């Protein structure tokens, strides 16, 4: 089953504890087979069919191939039983996820609900496949038909409704991204598409209606590999192979969390260990290697883990220690042992939610994402509360009208054709619509930052023709993505040309770099190395007379940005981490300026443009297109006082630099905010491409209007 199908499979050869006189009479095998097939063809409840089978023969199984040909859902085992505790765990998991996405204030780790789902899914799928293979009843056709029946109707319904709503709620840029998400979701590769589009925990991720499909795609990828692996492995090898692959995936995940955390989050090789824990638990149960005692104390402790860890965990380093703890606890809870008859009544509310967890998971995120699109600033708590109610109403409707109704659709030529035509039609219509609604503003938002995308360097600065605007440039622009955004305007206003030396997030500060759970220690060391390579280049190029330093500064200045930043510094060839300190930053900037001046070059710091805590470009784009928009800044502008108050730490740092006369500072704030209100559009051109960076068109316009090239050369010293 997927993470919403609620079936578990006791170990093969499980023996009844009833005395011989109480054991049911064994019926002839041909009668058993007909009973099983009759249940499937008449769409009886799983528990009823299982009850007949258990009363007749513990090893009896449905004739899968006949059922497939008849269009019925194949039951791969006759010992199937619905476990209330597993459905309750599903209920807990989906509640955690939904409350987290509704920004419930006391649940920072609610995203761990997805990790719980992974373990449950691995347990159920592995148990089902292993028993079917052992009984000689497994076929790939029946397995994948069962998956299609279980997953596709509800998923197709959600994606179809979301695609229709996207035309009303998404702007022209996001609907183009949505078309790629839709295609990826239908092809079970949404995790790879989203890996390229956004970090799950970034603000940009909040407005993607199919962001949540990454986890379902990852599960399906696991389901494609799992049956083949189990089929080619002998019964004796399945458990050790599963343990080995699970540990390998875990070690790879731990490595990539420090080196490429976004890939570690989205990709199957680094998340398979979570499903693998469920697989290992299932195989331990199937081989009667798991404890058979109820273990009430251990089960209570593991249940408490599922409630307590999400109250304490944060996104930092996820998937990490918190995910490992929750997954192991869930794996233990998968082992049968709870007294099911006593739990059913007590867990009824959670089991009802668990029964609907698939539909709830599918429908909840599009609603929150659409709200995040409409509200330029944070969505109010009362709106999120209303969306919670809407989630449950939509999920119930889909559960009754789609998920339950189509669980037995026939594998006919017509139905298979529909499964192909629906995705193609929806993706084509969405892609076509995204092209038709493109505007001048949306084109501005999608322009690359800097002279070329190739000018975002990685480990070392190695100049490329695309990053030099003239044969012998006299000016270098050095810094992070804010320097990239300035490059277009400086190139347009500098007759002698510029060379762009930029690395995203990496400011021009020698022997110092920022670090957090996304930009890890290894990245920070690479940033320090990149900046040293820029200095090495400058030493070899005396024709460069002026160096323009530029950075967002928020990742360096203490208190400027709430993203758990710390500082990595290099001292005597050794790297060490420390809390952000203004004195360390000032010292690093002073060292950078002194080093550049020692080469006989002039240097200047280009201050960040005036910005606010909302997506300026998205606000302008939606307002210009007449779309739904709720914002504290309805005209997408703000006062200079509001900007200064919002970015006080950065203004304080710039004031300190000016007071100590460390380096001249050039700012466009007086020009844009001269009237007391800061302009975000000039001469019909959108000046920003997001919440902070100047657009390429805006940079060129301001560069020419303010004569950036000559002005920076004149002010530099």
XYZ file of C-alpha atoms in Angstrom:
717
model
C 0.000 0.000 0.000
C 0.946 3.610 -0.236
C 1.062 5.750 2.785
C -2.725 5.682 3.003
C -3.689 2.086 2.366
C -4.248 0.558 5.772
C -3.285 -3.094 5.502
C -0.676 -5.096 7.334
C 0.408 -8.686 6.888
C 1.221 -11.065 9.774
C 4.178 -13.436 9.383
C 3.882 -16.309 6.960
C 3.106 -19.518 8.793
C 1.485 -17.679 11.697
C -0.181 -20.249 13.960
C -3.412 -19.903 15.795
C -3.317 -20.198 19.558
C -6.776 -21.779 19.741
C -6.991 -25.435 20.909
C -7.462 -28.074 18.198
C -11.142 -28.525 19.066
C -11.762 -24.827 18.485
C -9.934 -24.586 15.190
C -12.114 -24.182 12.093
C -12.505 -27.035 9.679
C -10.211 -26.733 6.654
C -12.200 -26.431 3.429
C -11.017 -27.907 0.141
C -8.556 -25.690 -1.722
C -10.844 -25.235 -4.742
C -13.580 -23.898 -2.425
C -11.135 -21.480 -0.800
C -9.984 -20.121 -4.150
C -13.575 -19.550 -5.269
C -14.416 -17.751 -2.015
C -11.429 -15.429 -2.423
C -12.230 -14.688 -6.029
C -15.904 -14.121 -5.194
C -14.939 -11.523 -2.576
C -12.763 -9.653 -5.046
C -15.261 -9.715 -7.903
C -18.132 -8.508 -5.713
C -16.035 -5.749 -4.093
C -16.589 -6.920 -0.535
C -14.704 -5.165 2.271
C -11.178 -6.388 2.777
C -11.858 -7.450 6.353
C -14.776 -9.666 5.266
C -12.710 -11.484 2.653
C -9.861 -11.859 5.093
C -12.237 -13.283 7.643
C -13.335 -16.068 5.284
C -9.751 -16.866 4.409
C -8.527 -16.970 7.975
C -11.385 -19.281 8.958
C -10.402 -21.665 6.191
C -6.663 -21.637 5.579
C -3.948 -19.267 6.798
C -1.998 -19.625 3.553
C -4.851 -19.334 1.066
C -4.480 -16.483 -1.443
C -6.523 -14.941 -4.208
C -5.831 -16.042 -7.751
C -4.281 -12.712 -8.685
C -4.044 -13.141 -12.414
C -7.706 -14.092 -12.767
C -8.731 -11.108 -10.690
C -6.605 -8.762 -12.791
C -8.215 -10.030 -15.954
C -11.657 -9.548 -14.416
C -10.845 -5.967 -13.396
C -11.129 -6.613 -9.651
C -8.669 -5.348 -7.064
C -6.353 -8.263 -6.276
C -5.899 -9.177 -2.644
C -2.360 -10.441 -2.419
C -2.931 -12.244 0.840
C -5.755 -13.932 2.638
C -4.460 -12.972 6.064
C -5.066 -9.265 5.561
C -6.310 -7.333 8.557
C -6.926 -3.647 9.071
C -4.848 -2.421 12.000
C -6.313 0.435 13.984
C -2.922 1.487 15.351
C -1.427 1.952 11.876
C -4.395 4.014 10.742
C -4.051 6.089 13.917
C -0.368 6.679 13.149
C -1.406 7.860 9.715
C -3.892 10.181 11.363
C -1.166 11.627 13.588
C 1.161 12.067 10.607
C -1.312 13.968 8.445
C -2.392 16.185 11.349
C 1.254 17.102 11.956
C 1.769 17.980 8.294
C -1.407 20.035 7.927
C -0.888 22.002 11.145
C 2.687 22.729 10.102
C 1.578 24.066 6.738
C -1.119 26.107 8.466
C 1.741 27.677 10.459
C 0.498 26.432 13.787
C 2.796 28.349 16.169
C 3.804 25.529 18.502
C 4.683 22.858 15.954
C 7.996 23.747 14.277
C 8.669 20.123 13.321
C 5.294 19.184 11.881
C 6.972 18.335 8.570
C 8.166 15.117 10.277
C 4.719 13.713 9.533
C 6.003 12.968 6.018
C 8.861 10.918 7.486
C 6.301 8.909 9.466
C 4.362 8.242 6.265
C 7.505 6.956 4.562
C 8.107 4.312 7.227
C 4.482 3.150 7.177
C 4.518 2.892 3.391
C 7.753 0.892 3.340
C 6.349 -1.500 5.953
C 3.067 -2.166 4.180
C 4.457 -2.512 0.672
C 7.282 -4.800 1.697
C 5.042 -7.065 3.757
C 2.552 -7.386 0.936
C 5.164 -8.116 -1.747
C 7.138 -10.551 0.392
C 4.085 -12.627 1.293
C 2.824 -12.668 -2.284
C 6.197 -13.881 -3.575
C 6.431 -16.530 -0.879
C 2.938 -17.770 -1.779
C 3.850 -17.868 -5.475
C 1.095 -15.382 -6.285
C 3.105 -12.246 -7.102
C 2.995 -10.682 -10.561
C 4.276 -7.256 -11.525
C 1.094 -6.594 -13.487
C -1.131 -7.170 -10.478
C 1.110 -5.111 -8.193
C 1.212 -2.048 -10.434
C -2.474 -2.332 -11.275
C -3.188 -2.253 -7.551
C -0.967 0.819 -7.151
C -2.725 2.569 -10.029
C -6.167 1.848 -8.579
C -5.150 3.034 -5.170
C -3.282 6.200 -6.074
C -4.224 7.584 -9.463
C -7.941 8.476 -9.200
C -7.546 10.749 -6.170
C -4.252 12.178 -7.438
C -5.720 12.914 -10.880
C -8.755 14.571 -9.306
C -6.598 16.795 -7.102
C -4.286 17.800 -9.926
C -7.201 18.525 -12.257
C -8.929 20.803 -9.730
C -5.616 22.469 -8.851
C -4.865 23.086 -12.528
C -8.260 24.754 -13.005
C -7.791 26.949 -9.935
C -4.258 27.887 -10.941
C -5.593 30.003 -13.797
C -7.300 32.262 -11.260
C -4.786 32.306 -8.428
C -1.285 32.007 -9.942
C 0.604 34.816 -11.624
C 2.220 34.353 -15.023
C 5.593 33.235 -13.639
C 4.186 30.762 -11.133
C 1.768 29.219 -13.612
C 4.721 28.472 -15.877
C 6.488 26.793 -12.961
C 3.231 25.021 -12.160
C 3.100 23.474 -15.643
C 6.471 21.819 -14.953
C 5.285 20.690 -11.506
C 2.145 19.207 -13.057
C 4.107 17.258 -15.661
C 6.509 16.040 -12.971
C 3.644 14.948 -10.717
C 1.974 12.912 -13.451
C 5.327 11.336 -14.321
C 6.241 10.606 -10.664
C 9.308 12.867 -10.892
C 7.918 15.931 -9.107
C 10.709 15.690 -6.539
C 13.293 16.204 -9.284
C 11.395 19.130 -10.806
C 11.008 20.825 -7.427
C 14.640 20.127 -6.586
C 15.482 22.448 -9.483
C 12.781 25.012 -8.718
C 12.934 25.640 -4.989
C 14.203 24.714 -1.583
C 11.297 23.174 0.385
C 11.819 25.536 3.319
C 12.320 28.730 1.273
C 9.681 31.415 0.828
C 9.517 30.666 -2.900
C 8.430 27.113 -2.129
C 5.364 28.383 -0.278
C 3.616 29.487 -3.467
C 3.986 26.230 -5.438
C 0.630 24.364 -5.390
C 2.132 20.938 -6.116
C 5.136 21.214 -3.817
C 3.808 18.348 -1.694
C 3.844 15.948 -4.640
C 7.583 15.471 -4.156
C 6.960 12.911 -1.408
C 4.409 10.916 -3.418
C 6.780 10.864 -6.399
C 9.590 9.658 -4.167
C 7.371 6.872 -2.800
C 6.387 5.764 -6.277
C 10.039 5.633 -7.306
C 10.634 3.382 -4.308
C 7.701 1.205 -5.362
C 9.182 0.800 -8.834
C 12.483 -0.452 -7.411
C 11.198 -2.469 -4.428
C 9.294 -5.294 -6.231
C 12.153 -5.907 -8.651
C 14.709 -6.020 -5.839
C 12.605 -8.408 -3.752
C 11.796 -10.572 -6.762
C 15.433 -11.136 -7.741
C 16.587 -11.686 -4.143
C 15.985 -15.019 -2.502
C 13.916 -15.131 0.654
C 17.073 -15.578 2.719
C 18.774 -12.498 1.219
C 15.913 -9.992 1.348
C 16.427 -8.962 4.958
C 20.234 -8.494 4.872
C 20.027 -6.698 1.515
C 17.308 -4.386 2.858
C 19.381 -3.603 5.951
C 22.470 -2.915 3.858
C 20.704 -0.615 1.394
C 18.905 1.215 4.203
C 22.183 1.934 5.985
C 23.850 2.978 2.728
C 21.030 5.441 2.029
C 21.253 6.813 5.579
C 25.017 7.380 5.339
C 24.607 9.076 1.947
C 21.893 11.293 3.429
C 24.106 12.299 6.371
C 26.900 13.187 3.942
C 24.735 15.216 1.554
C 22.923 17.101 4.315
C 26.280 18.782 4.913
C 27.264 19.138 1.251
C 24.040 19.475 -0.761
C 21.069 19.697 1.618
C 18.454 20.395 -1.072
C 19.417 17.236 -2.965
C 19.453 15.310 0.317
C 15.899 16.447 0.946
C 14.336 15.685 -2.434
C 16.055 12.660 -3.951
C 15.291 8.970 -3.457
C 18.833 7.723 -2.741
C 19.015 10.002 0.313
C 15.453 9.420 1.551
C 15.081 5.687 0.799
C 16.391 4.834 4.284
C 13.102 6.074 5.781
C 11.025 3.703 3.679
C 13.783 1.156 4.225
C 13.222 1.219 7.990
C 9.634 0.193 7.294
C 10.818 -2.513 4.901
C 13.238 -3.937 7.453
C 10.515 -3.950 10.116
C 8.163 -5.807 7.765
C 10.748 -8.443 6.933
C 11.605 -8.931 10.599
C 7.914 -9.541 11.291
C 7.511 -11.841 8.303
C 10.492 -13.945 9.387
C 9.304 -14.036 12.983
C 12.474 -12.252 14.147
C 10.629 -9.344 15.720
C 9.542 -9.479 19.377
C 6.123 -11.064 19.824
C 5.451 -9.579 23.268
C 3.116 -6.547 23.476
C 5.953 -4.332 24.850
C 3.543 -1.690 26.198
C 6.255 0.504 27.755
C 8.302 0.607 24.545
C 5.237 1.265 22.412
C 4.120 4.117 24.676
C 7.628 5.610 24.557
C 7.679 5.410 20.746
C 4.207 6.961 20.535
C 5.378 9.819 22.748
C 8.303 10.380 20.359
C 5.813 11.020 17.544
C 4.124 13.695 19.642
C 7.117 15.303 21.353
C 9.852 15.490 18.688
C 7.729 17.611 16.269
C 7.293 20.126 19.099
C 11.066 20.553 19.356
C 12.553 19.930 15.899
C 13.408 22.603 13.329
C 14.208 22.541 9.619
C 17.909 22.826 10.365
C 19.790 19.840 9.004
C 16.646 17.982 7.937
C 16.534 15.051 7.411
C 18.748 14.572 10.441
C 18.598 13.418 14.045
C 14.930 14.329 14.474
C 13.938 12.372 11.350
C 16.029 9.358 12.403
C 14.417 9.356 15.855
C 10.870 9.608 14.511
C 11.463 6.962 11.822
C 12.911 4.432 14.260
C 10.005 5.028 16.656
C 7.534 4.522 13.813
C 9.339 1.354 12.718
C 8.996 -0.091 16.225
C 5.286 0.768 16.269
C 4.825 -1.150 13.019
C 5.628 -4.410 14.824
C 2.307 -6.040 15.827
C 1.673 -6.228 19.532
C -0.926 -3.667 20.521
C -4.262 -5.091 21.713
C -6.247 -4.045 18.687
C -9.685 -4.700 20.181
C -8.993 -2.270 23.020
C -7.544 0.370 20.752
C -10.229 0.595 18.101
C -12.684 2.651 20.156
C -10.038 4.847 21.802
C -8.301 5.564 18.499
C -11.467 5.978 16.437
C -11.040 9.749 15.782
C -7.457 9.241 14.633
C -8.289 6.179 12.543
C -11.044 8.100 10.757
C -8.502 10.788 9.896
C -5.986 8.096 8.966
C -8.478 6.499 6.570
C -8.667 9.849 4.774
C -4.999 10.740 5.082
C -4.246 10.270 1.382
C -6.984 12.643 0.251
C -6.110 15.056 3.059
C -2.476 15.075 2.017
C -3.369 15.628 -1.628
C -5.806 18.516 -1.198
C -4.433 20.482 1.742
C -1.324 22.033 0.245
C -2.871 23.561 -2.928
C -5.245 25.545 -0.700
C -2.426 26.924 1.430
C -0.281 27.619 -1.630
C -3.042 29.590 -3.351
C -3.476 31.652 -0.190
C 0.273 32.284 -0.117
C 0.026 33.548 -3.701
C -2.826 35.929 -2.938
C -1.319 37.299 0.276
C 1.927 39.080 -0.539
C 2.806 39.198 3.135
C 2.219 36.396 5.644
C -1.232 34.773 5.562
C -3.208 35.728 8.718
C -3.903 33.013 11.292
C -7.693 33.256 10.904
C -7.380 32.635 7.152
C -5.247 29.558 7.767
C -7.843 28.338 10.269
C -10.541 28.673 7.617
C -8.361 26.801 5.148
C -8.037 23.939 7.627
C -11.796 23.514 7.578
C -11.816 23.700 3.773
C -9.122 20.989 3.661
C -11.265 18.521 5.581
C -14.385 19.314 3.531
C -12.600 18.883 0.198
C -10.835 15.738 1.433
C -14.100 14.151 2.583
C -15.740 14.889 -0.741
C -12.808 13.429 -2.641
C -12.570 10.412 -0.319
C -16.206 9.477 -0.837
C -16.693 10.451 -4.479
C -13.315 9.528 -5.960
C -10.940 7.586 -3.726
C -13.476 4.978 -2.605
C -15.578 4.924 -5.739
C -12.752 4.241 -8.200
C -10.761 1.708 -6.201
C -12.112 -1.033 -8.491
C -11.881 0.599 -11.919
C -11.336 -1.932 -14.671
C -8.009 -2.106 -16.512
C -9.737 -1.758 -19.872
C -8.272 -0.155 -22.979
C -10.572 2.834 -22.519
C -9.518 3.425 -18.922
C -5.824 3.044 -19.681
C -6.225 5.535 -22.538
C -7.869 7.996 -20.143
C -4.956 7.639 -17.724
C -2.677 8.755 -20.552
C -4.886 11.416 -22.156
C -5.828 13.266 -18.947
C -2.239 14.165 -17.969
C -1.286 15.110 -21.515
C -4.331 17.346 -21.876
C -3.933 19.042 -18.492
C -0.223 19.725 -18.964
C -0.724 20.997 -22.515
C -3.578 23.299 -21.504
C -1.654 24.631 -18.505
C 1.502 25.227 -20.532
C -0.521 26.959 -23.246
C -2.297 29.137 -20.706
C 1.015 30.118 -19.088
C 2.263 31.386 -22.447
C -0.903 33.340 -23.162
C -0.845 35.229 -19.847
C 2.843 36.216 -19.977
C 3.358 39.950 -19.475
C 6.211 42.424 -19.673
C 6.554 42.173 -15.914
C 6.722 38.385 -15.945
C 9.500 38.558 -18.549
C 11.417 40.964 -16.309
C 11.031 38.624 -13.328
C 12.460 35.677 -15.258
C 15.551 37.425 -16.602
C 18.859 36.018 -15.404
C 20.812 37.950 -12.811
C 24.063 39.423 -14.095
C 25.764 39.367 -17.457
C 25.136 35.632 -17.841
C 23.998 32.628 -15.777
C 27.542 31.335 -16.293
C 28.792 34.129 -14.016
C 27.581 32.378 -10.876
C 30.847 30.722 -9.972
C 31.328 27.736 -7.703
C 34.728 27.018 -6.150
C 37.108 29.369 -7.954
C 36.835 32.534 -9.985
C 37.887 31.702 -13.524
C 36.832 34.525 -15.882
C 34.667 33.594 -18.837
C 33.951 35.657 -21.953
C 30.286 35.899 -20.942
C 31.320 37.633 -17.689
C 33.430 40.400 -19.260
C 31.728 43.338 -20.998
C 34.788 44.683 -22.864
C 38.224 43.410 -23.990
C 40.112 45.188 -21.175
C 37.674 46.018 -18.352
C 38.821 48.598 -15.810
C 36.232 47.685 -13.151
C 35.472 44.494 -11.251
C 32.107 43.802 -9.604
C 32.756 41.386 -6.727
C 30.176 39.857 -4.391
C 27.022 37.779 -4.058
C 23.713 37.798 -5.960
C 23.278 41.524 -5.217
C 26.514 42.128 -7.144
C 25.078 39.991 -9.960
C 22.029 42.270 -10.078
C 24.217 45.396 -10.290
C 26.331 44.046 -13.140
C 23.832 44.890 -15.889
C 23.610 48.540 -14.827
C 27.356 48.910 -14.306
C 28.132 47.328 -17.677
C 25.625 49.656 -19.368
C 27.161 52.755 -17.774
C 30.902 51.914 -17.772
C 32.571 52.788 -21.108
C 35.703 50.777 -20.248
C 33.685 47.716 -19.245
C 33.461 45.436 -16.223
C 34.329 41.905 -15.169
C 31.836 40.062 -12.952
C 33.209 37.919 -10.090
C 30.184 36.616 -8.224
C 29.047 33.658 -6.143
C 25.505 33.513 -4.727
C 25.251 34.261 -0.968
C 29.046 34.660 -0.791
C 29.855 38.286 0.057
C 33.259 39.890 -0.696
C 34.742 39.382 2.771
C 38.167 37.759 3.067
C 38.583 34.780 5.403
C 34.929 34.888 6.431
C 31.694 33.286 5.184
C 28.135 32.748 6.421
C 26.785 29.288 7.263
C 23.465 27.700 8.191
C 21.512 24.492 7.574
C 21.295 25.195 3.831
C 24.712 26.753 3.283
C 26.737 24.230 5.210
C 30.283 24.255 6.560
C 31.743 22.806 3.353
C 29.969 25.472 1.281
C 31.329 28.190 3.581
C 34.874 26.934 3.188
C 34.315 27.007 -0.570
C 33.124 30.635 -0.327
C 36.315 31.615 1.510
C 38.345 29.853 -1.184
C 36.407 31.622 -3.944
C 37.132 35.051 -2.461
C 40.821 34.218 -2.210
C 40.805 33.254 -5.904
C 39.364 36.696 -6.727
C 42.293 38.331 -4.919
C 44.701 36.086 -6.828
C 43.105 37.223 -10.104
C 43.316 40.903 -9.186
C 47.048 40.569 -8.499
C 47.574 39.404 -12.077
C 45.445 42.118 -13.722
C 46.763 45.645 -13.152
C 44.382 47.010 -15.812
C 41.540 46.684 -13.286
C 41.583 50.004 -11.476
C 38.306 49.952 -9.507
C 36.776 47.161 -7.437
C 33.095 47.444 -6.498
C 32.104 45.338 -3.489
C 28.445 44.346 -3.168
C 26.449 42.100 -0.851
C 22.978 41.685 0.591
C 24.755 41.862 3.994
C 21.756 40.195 5.707
C 23.582 36.849 5.895
C 26.501 38.536 7.693
C 25.048 41.242 9.953
C 23.845 39.944 13.345
C 20.065 40.130 13.726
C 19.394 41.084 10.105
C 17.851 37.788 9.016
C 16.246 34.976 11.007
C 17.815 31.996 9.233
C 20.131 30.604 11.922
C 23.224 32.168 10.379
C 26.621 31.764 11.974
C 30.072 32.852 10.834
C 32.862 30.604 9.532
C 36.282 32.240 9.689
C 39.761 31.158 8.596
C 42.633 31.800 10.939
C 46.105 30.456 10.207
C 44.743 27.970 7.686
C 42.201 26.583 10.171
C 38.437 27.057 9.884
C 36.259 27.681 12.924
C 32.622 28.548 13.483
C 31.355 31.260 15.803
C 28.225 33.355 16.350
C 27.837 36.369 14.104
C 29.701 39.367 15.496
C 29.732 42.878 14.081
C 33.361 43.363 15.109
C 34.464 40.270 13.144
C 32.557 41.453 10.062
C 34.044 44.953 10.255
C 37.525 43.472 10.613
C 36.992 41.211 7.580
C 35.741 44.100 5.440
C 38.706 46.225 6.520
C 41.108 43.417 5.584
C 39.456 43.071 2.162
C 39.673 46.799 1.456
C 43.305 46.994 2.599
C 44.278 44.022 0.428
C 42.709 45.564 -2.692
C 44.292 48.951 -2.015
C 47.704 47.348 -1.536
C 47.575 46.457 -5.252
C 47.159 50.125 -6.182
C 43.430 49.774 -6.901
C 40.465 51.835 -5.754
C 37.578 50.220 -3.888
C 33.984 51.139 -3.027
C 31.077 49.398 -1.294
C 27.766 49.471 -3.226
C 24.993 49.379 -0.595
C 21.939 47.116 -1.045
C 18.925 48.801 -2.674
C 15.964 49.792 -0.479
C 13.922 46.641 0.165
C 11.064 45.399 2.335
C 9.875 42.069 3.736
C 7.555 41.180 0.820
C 7.983 40.117 -2.797
C 7.947 43.468 -4.583
C 8.041 42.003 -8.092
C 5.207 39.539 -7.477
C 3.146 42.338 -5.984
C 3.708 44.539 -9.047
C 3.049 41.684 -11.465
C -0.241 40.657 -9.818
C -1.409 44.256 -9.422
C -0.606 45.031 -13.044
C -2.477 41.929 -14.248
C -5.515 42.712 -12.071
C -5.212 39.467 -10.082
C -6.312 38.779 -6.507
C -3.947 40.605 -4.191
C -3.946 41.172 -0.443
C -1.081 43.268 0.875
C -0.244 45.859 3.486
C 1.327 47.709 0.547
C -1.455 47.658 -2.078
C 0.453 49.941 -4.471
C 3.606 47.834 -3.921
C 5.568 50.809 -2.582
C 6.607 51.775 0.945
C 8.012 54.750 2.799
C 11.697 55.321 3.432
C 10.965 55.172 7.157
C 9.372 51.727 6.803
C 12.404 50.484 4.891
C 14.869 51.842 7.451
C 12.897 50.343 10.341
C 12.667 46.919 8.655
C 16.405 46.805 7.874
C 17.781 48.612 10.910
C 20.664 46.141 11.521
C 22.013 46.661 7.985
C 21.630 50.430 8.189
C 23.449 50.313 11.503
C 26.338 48.385 9.948
C 26.606 50.814 7.017
C 26.555 53.740 9.449
C 29.401 52.182 11.434
C 31.459 51.673 8.260
C 30.900 55.289 7.239
C 31.728 56.559 10.730
C 35.040 54.669 10.776
C 35.802 55.711 7.201
C 36.712 52.129 6.236
C 35.495 52.379 2.641
C 33.348 54.818 0.597
C 29.692 53.729 0.313
C 27.507 54.341 -2.722
C 23.736 54.012 -2.241
C 20.782 54.382 -4.602
C 18.375 54.803 -1.679
C 18.371 58.662 -1.779
C 17.469 58.533 -5.476
C 14.645 55.990 -5.167
C 13.212 57.343 -1.895
C 13.684 61.083 -2.492
C 9.959 61.784 -2.171
C 9.736 59.957 1.141
C 8.239 56.946 -0.619
C 10.502 54.393 -2.315
C 9.859 53.793 -6.020
C 9.516 50.216 -7.208
C 8.668 51.048 -10.833
C 10.337 53.724 -12.961
C 9.347 54.799 -16.459
C 7.096 51.750 -16.650
C 9.955 49.368 -15.803
C 9.745 47.052 -12.809
C 12.904 47.747 -10.806
C 12.934 44.492 -8.819
C 12.815 40.848 -9.873
C 11.797 39.533 -6.417
C 11.773 40.890 -2.865
C 15.299 42.286 -2.912
C 17.280 41.949 -6.156
C 17.141 44.584 -8.870
C 15.822 43.228 -12.138
C 18.119 43.204 -15.164
C 15.959 45.854 -16.847
C 15.764 47.913 -13.651
C 19.511 47.680 -13.136
C 20.218 48.902 -16.673
C 17.724 51.740 -16.324
C 19.115 52.928 -12.977
C 22.715 52.462 -14.143
C 22.173 54.818 -17.073
C 19.904 57.217 -15.188
C 22.292 57.584 -12.235
C 25.502 57.176 -14.260
C 26.769 54.350 -12.033
C 30.057 53.703 -13.844
C 31.600 57.181 -13.668
C 30.072 57.861 -10.240
C 31.548 54.760 -8.595
C 34.956 55.418 -10.185
C 34.853 58.982 -8.895
C 33.860 58.030 -5.335
C 36.163 55.007 -4.990
C 39.402 55.501 -3.093
